[in-house]
Amino acid sequence: MAKHRPRRVGELIKQEVSQMLLQDEIKDPRIGFVTITDVEVSGDLRHAKIFVSVLDDEQAKEETMEGLKNAVGYIRRELGQRIRLRHTPEIIFRYDNSIERGTKIFKILEELDE
């Protein structure tokens, strides 16, 4: 039972942060088009790693990650109000390049197929 709770809390965090980004609740112009790919929550529910993918050039990715780091306090406060937990998890944003890697692999496979 305890193994399922971090996964469920991670899904809730993913939904809520996605909603914040979708509805432009985070008013930082540096944050571009961001997709939340995954959320890992520690077993004690005190830490959450939010993995994001940014579909832009390298400079826009860096600016978006900086904007997200600056918005951590706001996001954490909003999560504390929306998700009722004893302790609101500390949030860490991590860049996820798995979509880019998948695209490269797909292109290589297409080239091999030809």
mmCIF file of C-alpha atoms in Angstrom:
data_model
loop_
_atom_site.group_PDB
_atom_site.id
_atom_site.type_symbol
_atom_site.label_atom_id
_atom_site.label_comp_id
_atom_site.label_asym_id
_atom_site.label_seq_id
_atom_site.Cartn_x
_atom_site.Cartn_y
_atom_site.Cartn_z
ATOM 1 C CA MET A 1 0.000 0.000 0.000
ATOM 2 C CA ALA A 2 2.773 2.443 0.897
ATOM 3 C CA LYS A 3 4.432 1.909 -2.490
ATOM 4 C CA HIS A 4 1.389 3.173 -4.336
ATOM 5 C CA ARG A 5 0.958 6.442 -2.447
ATOM 6 C CA PRO A 6 4.041 8.251 -3.830
ATOM 7 C CA ARG A 7 2.946 7.325 -7.344
ATOM 8 C CA ARG A 8 -0.576 8.652 -6.738
ATOM 9 C CA VAL A 9 0.740 11.863 -5.176
ATOM 10 C CA GLY A 10 3.103 12.225 -8.140
ATOM 11 C CA GLU A 11 0.192 11.975 -10.548
ATOM 12 C CA LEU A 12 -1.738 14.594 -8.572
ATOM 13 C CA ILE A 13 1.262 16.926 -8.624
ATOM 14 C CA LYS A 14 1.661 16.360 -12.360
ATOM 15 C CA GLN A 15 -1.994 17.245 -12.980
ATOM 16 C CA GLU A 16 -1.954 20.342 -10.798
ATOM 17 C CA VAL A 17 1.318 21.775 -12.118
ATOM 18 C CA SER A 18 0.214 21.033 -15.691
ATOM 19 C CA GLN A 19 -3.004 22.909 -14.983
ATOM 20 C CA MET A 20 -1.033 25.882 -13.612
ATOM 21 C CA LEU A 21 1.116 25.982 -16.736
ATOM 22 C CA LEU A 22 -1.810 25.467 -19.088
ATOM 23 C CA GLN A 23 -3.897 28.268 -17.599
ATOM 24 C CA ASP A 24 -0.935 30.695 -17.394
ATOM 25 C CA GLU A 25 -1.165 30.972 -13.620
ATOM 26 C CA ILE A 26 2.610 31.310 -13.529
ATOM 27 C CA LYS A 27 3.222 34.805 -14.870
ATOM 28 C CA ASP A 28 6.874 34.477 -15.907
ATOM 29 C CA PRO A 29 7.503 35.433 -19.554
ATOM 30 C CA ARG A 30 10.597 33.206 -19.642
ATOM 31 C CA ILE A 31 8.485 30.068 -19.307
ATOM 32 C CA GLY A 32 7.727 28.867 -22.803
ATOM 33 C CA PHE A 33 5.974 25.772 -24.052
ATOM 34 C CA VAL A 34 6.580 23.211 -21.297
ATOM 35 C CA THR A 35 5.409 19.623 -21.047
ATOM 36 C CA ILE A 36 5.585 17.764 -17.765
ATOM 37 C CA THR A 37 6.761 14.276 -18.619
ATOM 38 C CA ASP A 38 7.015 12.688 -15.175
ATOM 39 C CA VAL A 39 6.988 13.344 -11.437
ATOM 40 C CA GLU A 40 8.981 11.258 -8.956
ATOM 41 C CA VAL A 41 7.981 11.588 -5.316
ATOM 42 C CA SER A 42 10.137 10.240 -2.497
ATOM 43 C CA GLY A 43 8.747 7.549 -0.225
ATOM 44 C CA ASP A 44 8.215 10.005 2.643
ATOM 45 C CA LEU A 45 6.436 12.469 0.279
ATOM 46 C CA ARG A 46 8.834 15.289 1.184
ATOM 47 C CA HIS A 47 10.604 15.679 -2.170
ATOM 48 C CA ALA A 48 9.261 15.762 -5.702
ATOM 49 C CA LYS A 49 11.289 15.833 -8.911
ATOM 50 C CA ILE A 50 9.272 17.249 -11.767
ATOM 51 C CA PHE A 51 10.671 16.302 -15.165
ATOM 52 C CA VAL A 52 9.879 18.764 -17.939
ATOM 53 C CA SER A 53 10.451 18.864 -21.661
ATOM 54 C CA VAL A 54 10.766 22.151 -23.533
ATOM 55 C CA LEU A 55 10.161 22.282 -27.265
ATOM 56 C CA ASP A 56 12.374 25.188 -28.294
ATOM 57 C CA ASP A 57 15.986 26.092 -28.971
ATOM 58 C CA GLU A 58 18.745 25.757 -26.378
ATOM 59 C CA GLN A 59 18.522 29.353 -25.130
ATOM 60 C CA ALA A 60 14.753 29.118 -24.633
ATOM 61 C CA LYS A 61 15.238 25.865 -22.702
ATOM 62 C CA GLU A 62 17.680 27.529 -20.317
ATOM 63 C CA GLU A 63 15.375 30.537 -19.840
ATOM 64 C CA THR A 64 12.390 28.277 -19.214
ATOM 65 C CA MET A 65 14.285 26.211 -16.645
ATOM 66 C CA GLU A 66 15.412 29.419 -14.911
ATOM 67 C CA GLY A 67 11.818 30.696 -14.880
ATOM 68 C CA LEU A 68 10.582 27.419 -13.399
ATOM 69 C CA LYS A 69 13.274 27.510 -10.707
ATOM 70 C CA ASN A 70 12.196 31.030 -9.772
ATOM 71 C CA ALA A 71 8.534 29.950 -9.633
ATOM 72 C CA VAL A 72 9.161 27.012 -7.266
ATOM 73 C CA GLY A 73 7.913 28.926 -4.211
ATOM 74 C CA TYR A 74 4.648 29.901 -5.897
ATOM 75 C CA ILE A 75 4.109 26.394 -7.290
ATOM 76 C CA ARG A 76 4.784 24.790 -3.924
ATOM 77 C CA ARG A 77 2.367 27.149 -2.146
ATOM 78 C CA GLU A 78 -0.347 26.456 -4.719
ATOM 79 C CA LEU A 79 0.209 22.702 -4.423
ATOM 80 C CA GLY A 80 -0.106 22.989 -0.651
ATOM 81 C CA GLN A 81 -3.502 24.610 -1.075
ATOM 82 C CA ARG A 82 -4.757 22.257 -3.782
ATOM 83 C CA ILE A 83 -3.437 18.932 -2.471
ATOM 84 C CA ARG A 84 -4.021 18.314 1.211
ATOM 85 C CA LEU A 85 -0.889 16.688 2.576
ATOM 86 C CA ARG A 86 0.764 16.918 5.958
ATOM 87 C CA HIS A 87 3.932 18.271 4.302
ATOM 88 C CA THR A 88 4.045 19.935 0.907
ATOM 89 C CA PRO A 89 6.937 18.354 -1.003
ATOM 90 C CA GLU A 90 10.071 20.302 -1.881
ATOM 91 C CA ILE A 91 10.066 20.722 -5.658
ATOM 92 C CA ILE A 92 13.009 20.257 -7.988
ATOM 93 C CA PHE A 93 12.641 20.770 -11.733
ATOM 94 C CA ARG A 94 14.750 18.567 -14.003
ATOM 95 C CA TYR A 95 15.065 18.776 -17.757
ATOM 96 C CA ASP A 96 13.957 15.588 -19.543
ATOM 97 C CA ASN A 97 15.473 15.001 -22.968
ATOM 98 C CA SER A 98 13.802 11.629 -23.558
ATOM 99 C CA ILE A 99 11.512 13.054 -26.265
ATOM 100 C CA GLU A 100 14.514 14.385 -28.179
ATOM 101 C CA ARG A 101 16.337 11.059 -27.806
ATOM 102 C CA GLY A 102 13.246 9.218 -29.029
ATOM 103 C CA THR A 103 13.020 11.480 -32.066
ATOM 104 C CA LYS A 104 16.694 10.888 -32.912
ATOM 105 C CA ILE A 105 16.291 7.125 -32.582
ATOM 106 C CA PHE A 106 13.173 7.215 -34.750
ATOM 107 C CA LYS A 107 15.046 9.153 -37.472
ATOM 108 C CA ILE A 108 17.943 6.684 -37.341
ATOM 109 C CA LEU A 109 15.540 3.769 -37.678
ATOM 110 C CA GLU A 110 13.850 5.438 -40.653
ATOM 111 C CA GLU A 111 17.232 5.967 -42.314
ATOM 112 C CA LEU A 112 18.135 2.315 -41.769
ATOM 113 C CA ASP A 113 14.782 1.236 -43.173
ATOM 114 C CA GLU A 114 15.468 3.102 -46.430
#
